[in-house]
mmCIF file of C-alpha atoms in Angstrom:
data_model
loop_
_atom_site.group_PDB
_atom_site.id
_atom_site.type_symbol
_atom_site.label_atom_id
_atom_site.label_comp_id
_atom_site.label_asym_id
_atom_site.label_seq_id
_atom_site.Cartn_x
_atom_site.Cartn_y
_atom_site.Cartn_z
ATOM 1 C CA UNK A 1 258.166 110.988 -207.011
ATOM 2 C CA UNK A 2 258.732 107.210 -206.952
ATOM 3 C CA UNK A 3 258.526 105.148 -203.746
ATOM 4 C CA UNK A 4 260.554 101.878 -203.048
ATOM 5 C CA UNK A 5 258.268 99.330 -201.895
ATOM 6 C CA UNK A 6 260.500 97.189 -200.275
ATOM 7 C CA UNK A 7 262.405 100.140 -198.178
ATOM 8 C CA UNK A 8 257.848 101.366 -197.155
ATOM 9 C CA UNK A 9 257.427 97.838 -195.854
ATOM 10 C CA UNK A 10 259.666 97.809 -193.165
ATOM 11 C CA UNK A 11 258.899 101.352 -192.213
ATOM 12 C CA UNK A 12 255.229 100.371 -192.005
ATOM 13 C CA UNK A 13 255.305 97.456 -189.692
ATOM 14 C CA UNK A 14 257.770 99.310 -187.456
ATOM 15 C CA UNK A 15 254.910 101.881 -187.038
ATOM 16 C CA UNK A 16 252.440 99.210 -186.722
ATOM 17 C CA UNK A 17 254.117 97.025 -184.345
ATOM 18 C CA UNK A 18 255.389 100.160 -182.378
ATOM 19 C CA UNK A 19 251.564 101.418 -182.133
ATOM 20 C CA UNK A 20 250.875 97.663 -181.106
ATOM 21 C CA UNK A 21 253.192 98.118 -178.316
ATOM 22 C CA UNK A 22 251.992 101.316 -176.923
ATOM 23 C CA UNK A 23 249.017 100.137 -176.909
ATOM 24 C CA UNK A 24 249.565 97.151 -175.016
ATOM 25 C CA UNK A 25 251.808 98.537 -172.978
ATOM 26 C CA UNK A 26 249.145 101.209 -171.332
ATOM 27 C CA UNK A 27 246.527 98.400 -171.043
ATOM 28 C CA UNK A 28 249.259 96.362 -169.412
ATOM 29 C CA UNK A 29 250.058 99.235 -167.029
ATOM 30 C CA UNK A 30 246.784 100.239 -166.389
ATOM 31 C CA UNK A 31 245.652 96.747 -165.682
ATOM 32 C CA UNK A 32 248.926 96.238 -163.388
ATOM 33 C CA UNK A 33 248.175 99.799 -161.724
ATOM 34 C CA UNK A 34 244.353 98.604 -160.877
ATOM 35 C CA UNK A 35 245.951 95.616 -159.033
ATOM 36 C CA UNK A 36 248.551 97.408 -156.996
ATOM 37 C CA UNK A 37 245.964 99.912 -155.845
ATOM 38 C CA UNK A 38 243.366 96.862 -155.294
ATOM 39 C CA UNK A 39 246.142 94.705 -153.470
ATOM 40 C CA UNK A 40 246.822 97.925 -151.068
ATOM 41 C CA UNK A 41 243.317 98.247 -150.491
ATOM 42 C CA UNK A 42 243.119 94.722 -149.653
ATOM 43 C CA UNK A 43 246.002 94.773 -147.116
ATOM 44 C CA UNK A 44 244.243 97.855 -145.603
ATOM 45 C CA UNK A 45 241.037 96.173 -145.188
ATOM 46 C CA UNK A 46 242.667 93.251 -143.280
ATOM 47 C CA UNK A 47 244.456 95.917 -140.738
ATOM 48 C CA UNK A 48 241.564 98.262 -140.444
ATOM 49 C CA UNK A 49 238.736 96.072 -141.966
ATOM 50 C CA UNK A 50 236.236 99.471 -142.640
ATOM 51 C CA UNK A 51 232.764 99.455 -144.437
ATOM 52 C CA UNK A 52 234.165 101.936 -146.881
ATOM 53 C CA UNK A 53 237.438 99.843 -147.591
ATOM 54 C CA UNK A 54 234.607 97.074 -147.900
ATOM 55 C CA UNK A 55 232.507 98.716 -150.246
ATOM 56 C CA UNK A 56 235.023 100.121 -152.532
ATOM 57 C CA UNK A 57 236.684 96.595 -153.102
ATOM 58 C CA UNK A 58 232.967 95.026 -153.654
ATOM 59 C CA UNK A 59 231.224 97.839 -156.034
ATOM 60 C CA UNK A 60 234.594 99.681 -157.546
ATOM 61 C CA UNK A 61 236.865 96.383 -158.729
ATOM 62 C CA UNK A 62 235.120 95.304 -161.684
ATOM 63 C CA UNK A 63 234.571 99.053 -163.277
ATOM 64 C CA UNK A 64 238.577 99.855 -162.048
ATOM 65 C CA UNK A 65 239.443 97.143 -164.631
ATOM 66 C CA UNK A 66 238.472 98.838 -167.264
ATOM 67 C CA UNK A 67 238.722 102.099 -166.658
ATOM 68 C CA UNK A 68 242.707 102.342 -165.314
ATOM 69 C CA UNK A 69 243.808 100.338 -168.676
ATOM 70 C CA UNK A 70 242.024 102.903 -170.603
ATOM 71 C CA UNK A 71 243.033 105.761 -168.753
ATOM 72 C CA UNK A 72 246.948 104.610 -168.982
ATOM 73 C CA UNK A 73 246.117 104.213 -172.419
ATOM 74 C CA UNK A 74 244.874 108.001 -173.299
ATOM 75 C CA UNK A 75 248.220 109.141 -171.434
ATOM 76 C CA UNK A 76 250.650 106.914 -173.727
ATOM 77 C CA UNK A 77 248.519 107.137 -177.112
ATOM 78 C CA UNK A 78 250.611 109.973 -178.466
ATOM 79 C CA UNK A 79 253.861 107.767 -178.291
ATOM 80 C CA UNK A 80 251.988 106.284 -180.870
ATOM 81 C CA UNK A 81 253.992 106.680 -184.964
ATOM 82 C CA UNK A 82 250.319 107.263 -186.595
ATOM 83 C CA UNK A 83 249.174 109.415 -189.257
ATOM 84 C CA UNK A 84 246.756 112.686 -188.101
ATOM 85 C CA UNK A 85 243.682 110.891 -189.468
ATOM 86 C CA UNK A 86 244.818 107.636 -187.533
ATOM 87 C CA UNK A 87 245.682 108.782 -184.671
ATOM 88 C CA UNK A 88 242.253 110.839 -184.706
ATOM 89 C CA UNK A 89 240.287 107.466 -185.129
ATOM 90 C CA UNK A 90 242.103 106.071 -182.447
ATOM 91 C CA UNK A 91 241.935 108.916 -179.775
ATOM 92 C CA UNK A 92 238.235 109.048 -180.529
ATOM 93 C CA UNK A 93 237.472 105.823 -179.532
ATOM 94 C CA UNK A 94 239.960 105.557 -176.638
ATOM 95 C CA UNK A 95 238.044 109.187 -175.183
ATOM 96 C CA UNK A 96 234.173 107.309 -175.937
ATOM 97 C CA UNK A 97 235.778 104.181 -173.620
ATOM 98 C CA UNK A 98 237.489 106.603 -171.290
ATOM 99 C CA UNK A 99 233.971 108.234 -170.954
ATOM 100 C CA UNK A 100 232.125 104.751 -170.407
ATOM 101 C CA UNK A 101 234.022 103.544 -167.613
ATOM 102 C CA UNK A 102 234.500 106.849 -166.113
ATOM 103 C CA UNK A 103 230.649 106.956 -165.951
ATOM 104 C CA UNK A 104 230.778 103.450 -165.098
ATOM 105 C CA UNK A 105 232.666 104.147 -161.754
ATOM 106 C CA UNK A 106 230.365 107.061 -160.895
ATOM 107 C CA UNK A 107 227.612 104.695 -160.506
ATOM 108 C CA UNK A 108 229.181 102.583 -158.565
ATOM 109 C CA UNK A 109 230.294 105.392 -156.702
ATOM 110 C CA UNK A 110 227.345 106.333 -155.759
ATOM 111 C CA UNK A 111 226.330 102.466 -154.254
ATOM 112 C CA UNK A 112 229.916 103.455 -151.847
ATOM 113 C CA UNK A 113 227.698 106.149 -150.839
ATOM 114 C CA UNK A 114 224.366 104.450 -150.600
ATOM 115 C CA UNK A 115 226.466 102.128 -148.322
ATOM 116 C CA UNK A 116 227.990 104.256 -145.913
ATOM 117 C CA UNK A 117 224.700 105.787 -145.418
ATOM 118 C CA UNK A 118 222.605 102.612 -144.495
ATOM 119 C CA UNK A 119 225.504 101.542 -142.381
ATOM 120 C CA UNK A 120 225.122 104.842 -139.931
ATOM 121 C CA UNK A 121 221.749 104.498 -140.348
ATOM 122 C CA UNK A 122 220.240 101.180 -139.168
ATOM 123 C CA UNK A 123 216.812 100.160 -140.701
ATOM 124 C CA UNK A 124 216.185 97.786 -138.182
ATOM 125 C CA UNK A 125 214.299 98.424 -135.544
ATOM 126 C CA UNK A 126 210.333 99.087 -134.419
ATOM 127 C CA UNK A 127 210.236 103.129 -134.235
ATOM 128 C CA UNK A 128 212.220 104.142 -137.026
ATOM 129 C CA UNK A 129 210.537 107.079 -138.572
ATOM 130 C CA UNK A 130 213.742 108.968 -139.318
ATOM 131 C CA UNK A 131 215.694 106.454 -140.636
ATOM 132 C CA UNK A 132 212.710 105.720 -143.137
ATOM 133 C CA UNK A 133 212.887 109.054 -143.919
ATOM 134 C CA UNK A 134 216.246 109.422 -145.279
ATOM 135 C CA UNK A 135 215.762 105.884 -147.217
ATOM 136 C CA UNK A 136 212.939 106.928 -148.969
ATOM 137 C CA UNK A 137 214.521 110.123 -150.124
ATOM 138 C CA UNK A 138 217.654 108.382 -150.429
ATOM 139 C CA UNK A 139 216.555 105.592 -153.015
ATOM 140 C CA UNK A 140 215.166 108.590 -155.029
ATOM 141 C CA UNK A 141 218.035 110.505 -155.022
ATOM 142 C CA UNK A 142 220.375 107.643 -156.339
ATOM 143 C CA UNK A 143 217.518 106.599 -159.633
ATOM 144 C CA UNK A 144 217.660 110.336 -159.860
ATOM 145 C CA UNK A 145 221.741 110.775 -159.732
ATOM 146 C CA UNK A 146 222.429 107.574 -161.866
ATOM 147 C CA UNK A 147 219.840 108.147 -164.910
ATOM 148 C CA UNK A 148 222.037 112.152 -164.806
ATOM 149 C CA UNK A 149 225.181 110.846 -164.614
ATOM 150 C CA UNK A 150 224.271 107.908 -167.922
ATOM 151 C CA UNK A 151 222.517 111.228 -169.511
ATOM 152 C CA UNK A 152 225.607 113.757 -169.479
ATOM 153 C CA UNK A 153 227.913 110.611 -170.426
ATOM 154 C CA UNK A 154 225.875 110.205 -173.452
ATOM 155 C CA UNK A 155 225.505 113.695 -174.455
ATOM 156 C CA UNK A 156 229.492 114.205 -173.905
ATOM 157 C CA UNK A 157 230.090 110.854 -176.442
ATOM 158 C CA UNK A 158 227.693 112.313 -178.910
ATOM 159 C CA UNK A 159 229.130 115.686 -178.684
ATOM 160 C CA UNK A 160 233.096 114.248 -178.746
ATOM 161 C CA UNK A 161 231.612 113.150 -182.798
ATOM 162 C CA UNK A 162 231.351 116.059 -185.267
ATOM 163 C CA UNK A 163 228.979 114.631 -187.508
ATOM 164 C CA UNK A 164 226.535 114.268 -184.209
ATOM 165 C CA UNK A 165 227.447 117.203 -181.950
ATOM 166 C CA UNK A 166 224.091 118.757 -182.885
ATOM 167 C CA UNK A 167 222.406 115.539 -181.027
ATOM 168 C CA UNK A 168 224.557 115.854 -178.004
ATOM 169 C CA UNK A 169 224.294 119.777 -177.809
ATOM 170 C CA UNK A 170 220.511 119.292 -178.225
ATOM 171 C CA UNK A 171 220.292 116.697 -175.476
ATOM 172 C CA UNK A 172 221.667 119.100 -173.441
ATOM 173 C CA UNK A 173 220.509 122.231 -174.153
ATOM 174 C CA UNK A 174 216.812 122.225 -175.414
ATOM 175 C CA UNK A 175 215.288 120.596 -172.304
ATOM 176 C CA UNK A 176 212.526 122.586 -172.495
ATOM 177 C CA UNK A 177 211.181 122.180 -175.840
ATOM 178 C CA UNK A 178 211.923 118.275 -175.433
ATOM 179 C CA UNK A 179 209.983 118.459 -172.008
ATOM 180 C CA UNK A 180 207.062 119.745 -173.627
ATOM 181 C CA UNK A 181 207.199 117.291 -176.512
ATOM 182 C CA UNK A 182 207.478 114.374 -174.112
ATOM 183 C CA UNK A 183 204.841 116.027 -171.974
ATOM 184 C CA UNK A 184 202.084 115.479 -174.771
ATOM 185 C CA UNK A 185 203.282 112.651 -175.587
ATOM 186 C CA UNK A 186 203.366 110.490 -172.019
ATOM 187 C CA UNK A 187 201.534 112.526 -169.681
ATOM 188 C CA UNK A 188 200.652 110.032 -166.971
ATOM 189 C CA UNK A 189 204.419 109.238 -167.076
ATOM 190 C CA UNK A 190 205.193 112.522 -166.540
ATOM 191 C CA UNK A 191 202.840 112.844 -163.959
ATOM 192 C CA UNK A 192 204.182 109.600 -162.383
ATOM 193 C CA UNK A 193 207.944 110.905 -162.039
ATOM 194 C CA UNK A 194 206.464 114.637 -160.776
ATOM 195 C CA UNK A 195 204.864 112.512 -158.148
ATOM 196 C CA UNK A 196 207.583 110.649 -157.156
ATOM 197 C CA UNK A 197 209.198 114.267 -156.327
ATOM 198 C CA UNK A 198 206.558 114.552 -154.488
ATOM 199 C CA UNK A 199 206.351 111.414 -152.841
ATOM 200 C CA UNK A 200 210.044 111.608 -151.788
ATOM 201 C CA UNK A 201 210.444 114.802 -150.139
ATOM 202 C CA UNK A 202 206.516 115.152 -148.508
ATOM 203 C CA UNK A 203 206.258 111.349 -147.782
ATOM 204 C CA UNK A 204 203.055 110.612 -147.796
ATOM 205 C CA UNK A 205 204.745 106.911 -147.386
ATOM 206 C CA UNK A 206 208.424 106.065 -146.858
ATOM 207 C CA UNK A 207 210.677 102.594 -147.341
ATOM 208 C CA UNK A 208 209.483 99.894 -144.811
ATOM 209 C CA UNK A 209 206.319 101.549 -144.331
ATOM 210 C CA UNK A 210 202.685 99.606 -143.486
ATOM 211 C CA UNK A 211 200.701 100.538 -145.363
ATOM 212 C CA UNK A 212 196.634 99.203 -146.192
ATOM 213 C CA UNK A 213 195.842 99.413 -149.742
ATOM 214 C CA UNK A 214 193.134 98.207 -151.669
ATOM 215 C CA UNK A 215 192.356 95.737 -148.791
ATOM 216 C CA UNK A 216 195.958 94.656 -148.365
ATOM 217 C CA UNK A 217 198.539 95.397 -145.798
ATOM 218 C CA UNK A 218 202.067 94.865 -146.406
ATOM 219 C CA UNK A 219 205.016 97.150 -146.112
ATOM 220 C CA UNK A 220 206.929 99.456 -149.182
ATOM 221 C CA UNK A 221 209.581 97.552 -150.429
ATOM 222 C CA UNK A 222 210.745 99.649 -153.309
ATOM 223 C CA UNK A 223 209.623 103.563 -154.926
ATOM 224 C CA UNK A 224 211.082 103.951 -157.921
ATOM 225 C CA UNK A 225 210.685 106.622 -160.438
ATOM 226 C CA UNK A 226 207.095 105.629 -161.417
ATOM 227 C CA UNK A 227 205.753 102.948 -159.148
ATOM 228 C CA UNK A 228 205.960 101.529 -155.617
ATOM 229 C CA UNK A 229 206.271 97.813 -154.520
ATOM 230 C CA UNK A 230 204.378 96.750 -151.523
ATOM 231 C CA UNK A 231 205.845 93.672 -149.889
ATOM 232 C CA UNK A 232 202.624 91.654 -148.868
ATOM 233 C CA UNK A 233 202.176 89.600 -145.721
ATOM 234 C CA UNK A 234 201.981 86.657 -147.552
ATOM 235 C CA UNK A 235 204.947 87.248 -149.835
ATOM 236 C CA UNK A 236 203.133 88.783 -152.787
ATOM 237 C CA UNK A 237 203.878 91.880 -154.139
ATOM 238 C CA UNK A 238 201.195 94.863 -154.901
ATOM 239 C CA UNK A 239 202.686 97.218 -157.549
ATOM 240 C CA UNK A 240 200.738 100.628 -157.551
ATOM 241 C CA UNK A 241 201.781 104.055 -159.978
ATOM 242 C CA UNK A 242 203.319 106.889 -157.805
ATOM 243 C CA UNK A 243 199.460 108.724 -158.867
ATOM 244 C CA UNK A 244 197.804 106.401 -156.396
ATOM 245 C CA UNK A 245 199.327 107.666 -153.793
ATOM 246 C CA UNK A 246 198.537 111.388 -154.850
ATOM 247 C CA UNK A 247 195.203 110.626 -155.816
ATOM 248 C CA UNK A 248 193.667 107.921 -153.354
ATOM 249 C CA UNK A 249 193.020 107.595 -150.064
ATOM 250 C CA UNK A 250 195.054 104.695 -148.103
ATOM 251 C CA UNK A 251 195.847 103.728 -144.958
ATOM 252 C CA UNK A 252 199.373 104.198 -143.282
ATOM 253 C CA UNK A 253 200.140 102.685 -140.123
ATOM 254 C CA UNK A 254 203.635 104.011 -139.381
ATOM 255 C CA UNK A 255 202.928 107.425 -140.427
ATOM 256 C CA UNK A 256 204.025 109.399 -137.393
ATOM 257 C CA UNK A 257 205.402 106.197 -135.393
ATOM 258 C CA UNK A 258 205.252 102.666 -135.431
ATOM 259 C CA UNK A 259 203.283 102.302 -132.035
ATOM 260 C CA UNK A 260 199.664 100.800 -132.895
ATOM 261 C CA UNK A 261 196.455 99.954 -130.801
ATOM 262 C CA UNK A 262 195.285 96.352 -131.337
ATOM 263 C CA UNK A 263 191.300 95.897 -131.375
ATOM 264 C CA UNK A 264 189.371 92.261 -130.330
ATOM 265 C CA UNK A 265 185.938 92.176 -130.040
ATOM 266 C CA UNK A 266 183.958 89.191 -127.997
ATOM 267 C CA UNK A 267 180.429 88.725 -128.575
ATOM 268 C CA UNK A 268 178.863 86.828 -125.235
ATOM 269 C CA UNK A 269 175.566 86.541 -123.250
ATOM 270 C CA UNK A 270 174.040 88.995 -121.012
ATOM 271 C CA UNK A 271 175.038 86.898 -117.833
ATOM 272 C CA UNK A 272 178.539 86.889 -118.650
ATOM 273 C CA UNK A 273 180.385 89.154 -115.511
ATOM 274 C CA UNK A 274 181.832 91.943 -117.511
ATOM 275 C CA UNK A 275 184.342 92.674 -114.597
ATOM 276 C CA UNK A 276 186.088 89.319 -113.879
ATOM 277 C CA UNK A 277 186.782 89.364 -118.362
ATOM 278 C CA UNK A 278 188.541 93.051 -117.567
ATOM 279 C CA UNK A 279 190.250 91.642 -114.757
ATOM 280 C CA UNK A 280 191.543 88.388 -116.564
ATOM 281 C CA UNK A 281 192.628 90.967 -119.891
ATOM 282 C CA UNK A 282 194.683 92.919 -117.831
ATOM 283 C CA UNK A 283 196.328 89.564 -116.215
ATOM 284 C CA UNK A 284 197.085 88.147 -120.118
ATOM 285 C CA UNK A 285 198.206 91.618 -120.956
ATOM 286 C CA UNK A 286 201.001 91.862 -118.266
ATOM 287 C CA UNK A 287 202.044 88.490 -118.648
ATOM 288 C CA UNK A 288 202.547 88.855 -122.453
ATOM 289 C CA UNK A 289 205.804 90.306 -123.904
ATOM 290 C CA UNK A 290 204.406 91.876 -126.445
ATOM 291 C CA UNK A 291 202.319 94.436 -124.991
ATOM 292 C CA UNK A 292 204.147 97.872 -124.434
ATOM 293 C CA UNK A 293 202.235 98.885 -121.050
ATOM 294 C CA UNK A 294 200.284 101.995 -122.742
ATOM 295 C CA UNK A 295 197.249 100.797 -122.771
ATOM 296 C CA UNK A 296 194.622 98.033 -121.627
ATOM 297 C CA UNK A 297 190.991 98.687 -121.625
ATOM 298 C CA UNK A 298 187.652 96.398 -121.752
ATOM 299 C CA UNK A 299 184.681 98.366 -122.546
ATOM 300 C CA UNK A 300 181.254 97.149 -123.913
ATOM 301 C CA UNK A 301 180.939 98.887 -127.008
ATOM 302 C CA UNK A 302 177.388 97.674 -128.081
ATOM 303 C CA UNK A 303 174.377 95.531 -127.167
ATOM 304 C CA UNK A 304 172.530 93.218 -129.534
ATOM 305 C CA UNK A 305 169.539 91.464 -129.304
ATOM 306 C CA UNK A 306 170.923 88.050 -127.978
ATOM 307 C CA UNK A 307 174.817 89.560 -126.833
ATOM 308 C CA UNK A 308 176.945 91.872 -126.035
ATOM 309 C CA UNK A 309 179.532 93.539 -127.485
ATOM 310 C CA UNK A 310 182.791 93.409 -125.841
ATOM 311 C CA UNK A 311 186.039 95.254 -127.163
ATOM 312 C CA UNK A 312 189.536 94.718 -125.821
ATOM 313 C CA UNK A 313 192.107 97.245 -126.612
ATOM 314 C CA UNK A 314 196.162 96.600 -126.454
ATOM 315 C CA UNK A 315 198.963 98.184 -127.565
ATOM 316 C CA UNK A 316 202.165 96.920 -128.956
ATOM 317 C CA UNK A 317 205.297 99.071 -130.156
ATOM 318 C CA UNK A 318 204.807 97.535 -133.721
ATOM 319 C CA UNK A 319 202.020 97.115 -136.125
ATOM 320 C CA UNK A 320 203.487 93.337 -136.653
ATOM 321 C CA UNK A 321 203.474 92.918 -132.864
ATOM 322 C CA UNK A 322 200.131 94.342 -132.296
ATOM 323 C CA UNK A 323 198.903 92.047 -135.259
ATOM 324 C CA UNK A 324 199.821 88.944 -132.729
ATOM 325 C CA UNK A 325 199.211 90.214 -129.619
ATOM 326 C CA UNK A 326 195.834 90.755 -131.063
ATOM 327 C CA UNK A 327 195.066 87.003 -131.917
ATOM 328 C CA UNK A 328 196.961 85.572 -128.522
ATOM 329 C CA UNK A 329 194.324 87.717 -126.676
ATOM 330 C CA UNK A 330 191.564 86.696 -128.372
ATOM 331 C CA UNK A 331 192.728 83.118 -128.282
ATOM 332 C CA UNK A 332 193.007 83.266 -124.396
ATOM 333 C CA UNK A 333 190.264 85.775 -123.380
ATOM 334 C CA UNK A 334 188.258 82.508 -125.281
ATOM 335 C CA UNK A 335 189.619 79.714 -123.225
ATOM 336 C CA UNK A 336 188.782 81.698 -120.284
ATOM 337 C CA UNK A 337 185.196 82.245 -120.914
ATOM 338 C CA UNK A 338 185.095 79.202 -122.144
ATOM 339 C CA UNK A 339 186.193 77.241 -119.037
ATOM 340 C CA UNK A 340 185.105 80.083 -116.379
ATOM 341 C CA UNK A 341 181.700 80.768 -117.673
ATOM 342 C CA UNK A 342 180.453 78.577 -120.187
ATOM 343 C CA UNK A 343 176.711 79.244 -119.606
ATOM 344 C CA UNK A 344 177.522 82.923 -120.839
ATOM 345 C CA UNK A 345 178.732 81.844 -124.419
ATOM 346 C CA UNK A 346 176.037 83.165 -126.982
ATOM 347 C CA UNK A 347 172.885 81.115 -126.681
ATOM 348 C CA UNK A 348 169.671 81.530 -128.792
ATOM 349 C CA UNK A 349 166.711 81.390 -126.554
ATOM 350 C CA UNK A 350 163.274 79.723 -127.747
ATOM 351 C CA UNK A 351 160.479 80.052 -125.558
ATOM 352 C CA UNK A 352 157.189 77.698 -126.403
ATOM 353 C CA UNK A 353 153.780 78.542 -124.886
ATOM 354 C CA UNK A 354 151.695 75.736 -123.740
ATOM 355 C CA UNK A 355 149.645 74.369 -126.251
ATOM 356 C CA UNK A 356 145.829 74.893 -125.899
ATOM 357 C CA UNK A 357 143.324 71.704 -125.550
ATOM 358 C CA UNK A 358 141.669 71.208 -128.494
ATOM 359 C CA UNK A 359 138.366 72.230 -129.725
ATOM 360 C CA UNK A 360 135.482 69.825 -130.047
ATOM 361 C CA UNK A 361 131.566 70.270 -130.297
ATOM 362 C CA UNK A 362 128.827 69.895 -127.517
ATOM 363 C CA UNK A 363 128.343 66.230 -128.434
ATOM 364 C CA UNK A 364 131.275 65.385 -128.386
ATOM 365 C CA UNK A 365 132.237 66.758 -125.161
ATOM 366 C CA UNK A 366 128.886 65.397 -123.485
ATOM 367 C CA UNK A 367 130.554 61.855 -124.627
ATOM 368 C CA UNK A 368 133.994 62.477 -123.582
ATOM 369 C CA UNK A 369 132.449 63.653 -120.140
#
């Protein structure tokens, strides 16, 4: 059979530059679909102007530009004049993108979500036990959802390749013997993300929680899959493993609500009238906005060799609020000692005997006589 190279030329290029132009054309009209749907949602948001509307155009644009080219793309790729074996190549890797972006747009799917929950759910606030709730369990859920939905879009690329489908079908199927692998082989990681099950659906501590750890208070910024951020009062951050919090005692402040007793203790002299200082507390108590009206009590709690203990307790709606109310009272229950009674201020007390005449012999005494 002979072929005439001149007349396979021509027939060649017309394939090529046909396949060319299908392929431009469904990135062209994927790309021009994206924009009409983007320009809609646009228009809508300036009629309506929505959180979801909002949050689709912020998290959803970027991913939509790949993902509608290469879905137009999949729909006109068998317009395309290629041979079986080209056409194969092709399809394959148009699928493996289609599967990217697809997975892509989950994730960012699931930030939508993320949104429209924090949006009916305001973390603001002093008593917001339920709402800290649902974010803790919430930022689990999403790691959780987003390292599945990267995991099955692997597995399905690996699987869409003959010469790998064993790898994908593995990755998806022998969880168990791959569990028990990993298990030997990172146990305190294993341990860490088992915890953080824990963590999130028992909550031992939640997002925005105070918490007093290792001598430091601050309040849980982040719990990821194997650690937890605590946002310091001074701006630095503590980073403990999930295990910690199984494992170690701590302190939480906001555990059952946010509303806290403030503690100041006053050392002072025995003269000091204990009942004008009670009287005065409860004066700078009212008069300060941020004590809730639950309680107000001066008690002496102890007595010392030289003082007395006083200790003023005040409570504030807020760990953060009784922190300041705390060092106001001090401050002013002070200044009025300080300018009231002065003389009952801690004093140290010396007391000097009078000194006996000294001793000198008969003699000398007769003389001195």
């Amino acid at each position: 059979m002979k072929f005439n190279l001149p007349e396979l030329l021509p027939d060649q290029l017309e394939a090529i530059l046909y396949t060319a132009l299908v392929i431009a054309g469904g990135l062209a009209s994927g790309l021009l679909l994206k924009f009409v749907v983007f320009l809609v949602l646009r228009a809508y948001n300036r009629r309506e102007d929505t959180l979801l509307s909002h949050s689709v155009a912020r998290h959803l644009n970027r991913a939509s530009t790949y993902f509608f080219p290469v879905l137009v793309l999949s729909f006109v790729l068998p317009l395309a004049p290629l041979t079986p074996k080209h056409y194969e190549v092709l399809r394959r890797l148009v699928e493996t993108a289609l599967l990217i972006t697809f997975a892509w747009g989950l994730v960012k799917t699931v930030d939508v979500i993320e949104d429209m929950v924090k949006q009916h759910y305001q973390l603001g606030g002093d008593d917001n036990l339920q709402v800290r709730k649902l974010f803790t369990q919430l930022q689990f859920v999403r790691k959780l959802v987003v390292s599945l939905i990267i995991f099955v879009a692997v597995a399905l690329i690996l699987m869409s390749f003959a010469t790998v489908r064993k790898i994908g079908t593995g990755l998806l199927t022998s969880a168990g013997i791959a569990s028990v692998i990993v298990g030997f082989a990172a146990q305190r990681s294993i341990g860490n993300l088992l915890a953080g099950f824990q963590i999130a659906f028992t909550q031992p501590i939640r997002i925005d929680d105070v918490l007093v750890v290792e001598g430091e208070w601050g309040r849980v910024e982040e719990i990821t899959f194997t650690y937890v951020v605590l946002r310091i009062w001074d701006e630095r951050r503590l980073v403990l493993p999930l295990n910690y919090f199984i494992e170690k005692p701590f302190q939480n402040w906001t555990r059952t609500g946010s509303q806290l007793l403030g503690t100041v203790f006053i050392y002072t002299d025995y003269t000091l009238p204990v009942e004008e200082v009670r009287a005065e507390l409860k004066r700078l108590a009212a008069a300060n906005p941020l004590w809730d009206q639950r309680v107000c009590v001066l008690q002496v709690t102890d007595s010392k060799e030289r003082t007395i203990e006083l200790r003023a307790l005040v409570s504030a709606s807020s760990s953060s609020r009784a922190f300041d109310l705390r060092c106001e009272i001090r401050e002013q229950l002070v200044a009025f000692i300080q300018q009231k009674y002065p003389e009952s201020l801690p004093k140290t007390r010396t007391t000097l005997d009078a000194p006996e005449p000294p001793f000198l012999p008969t003699g000398a005494a007769a003389e001195a006589s």
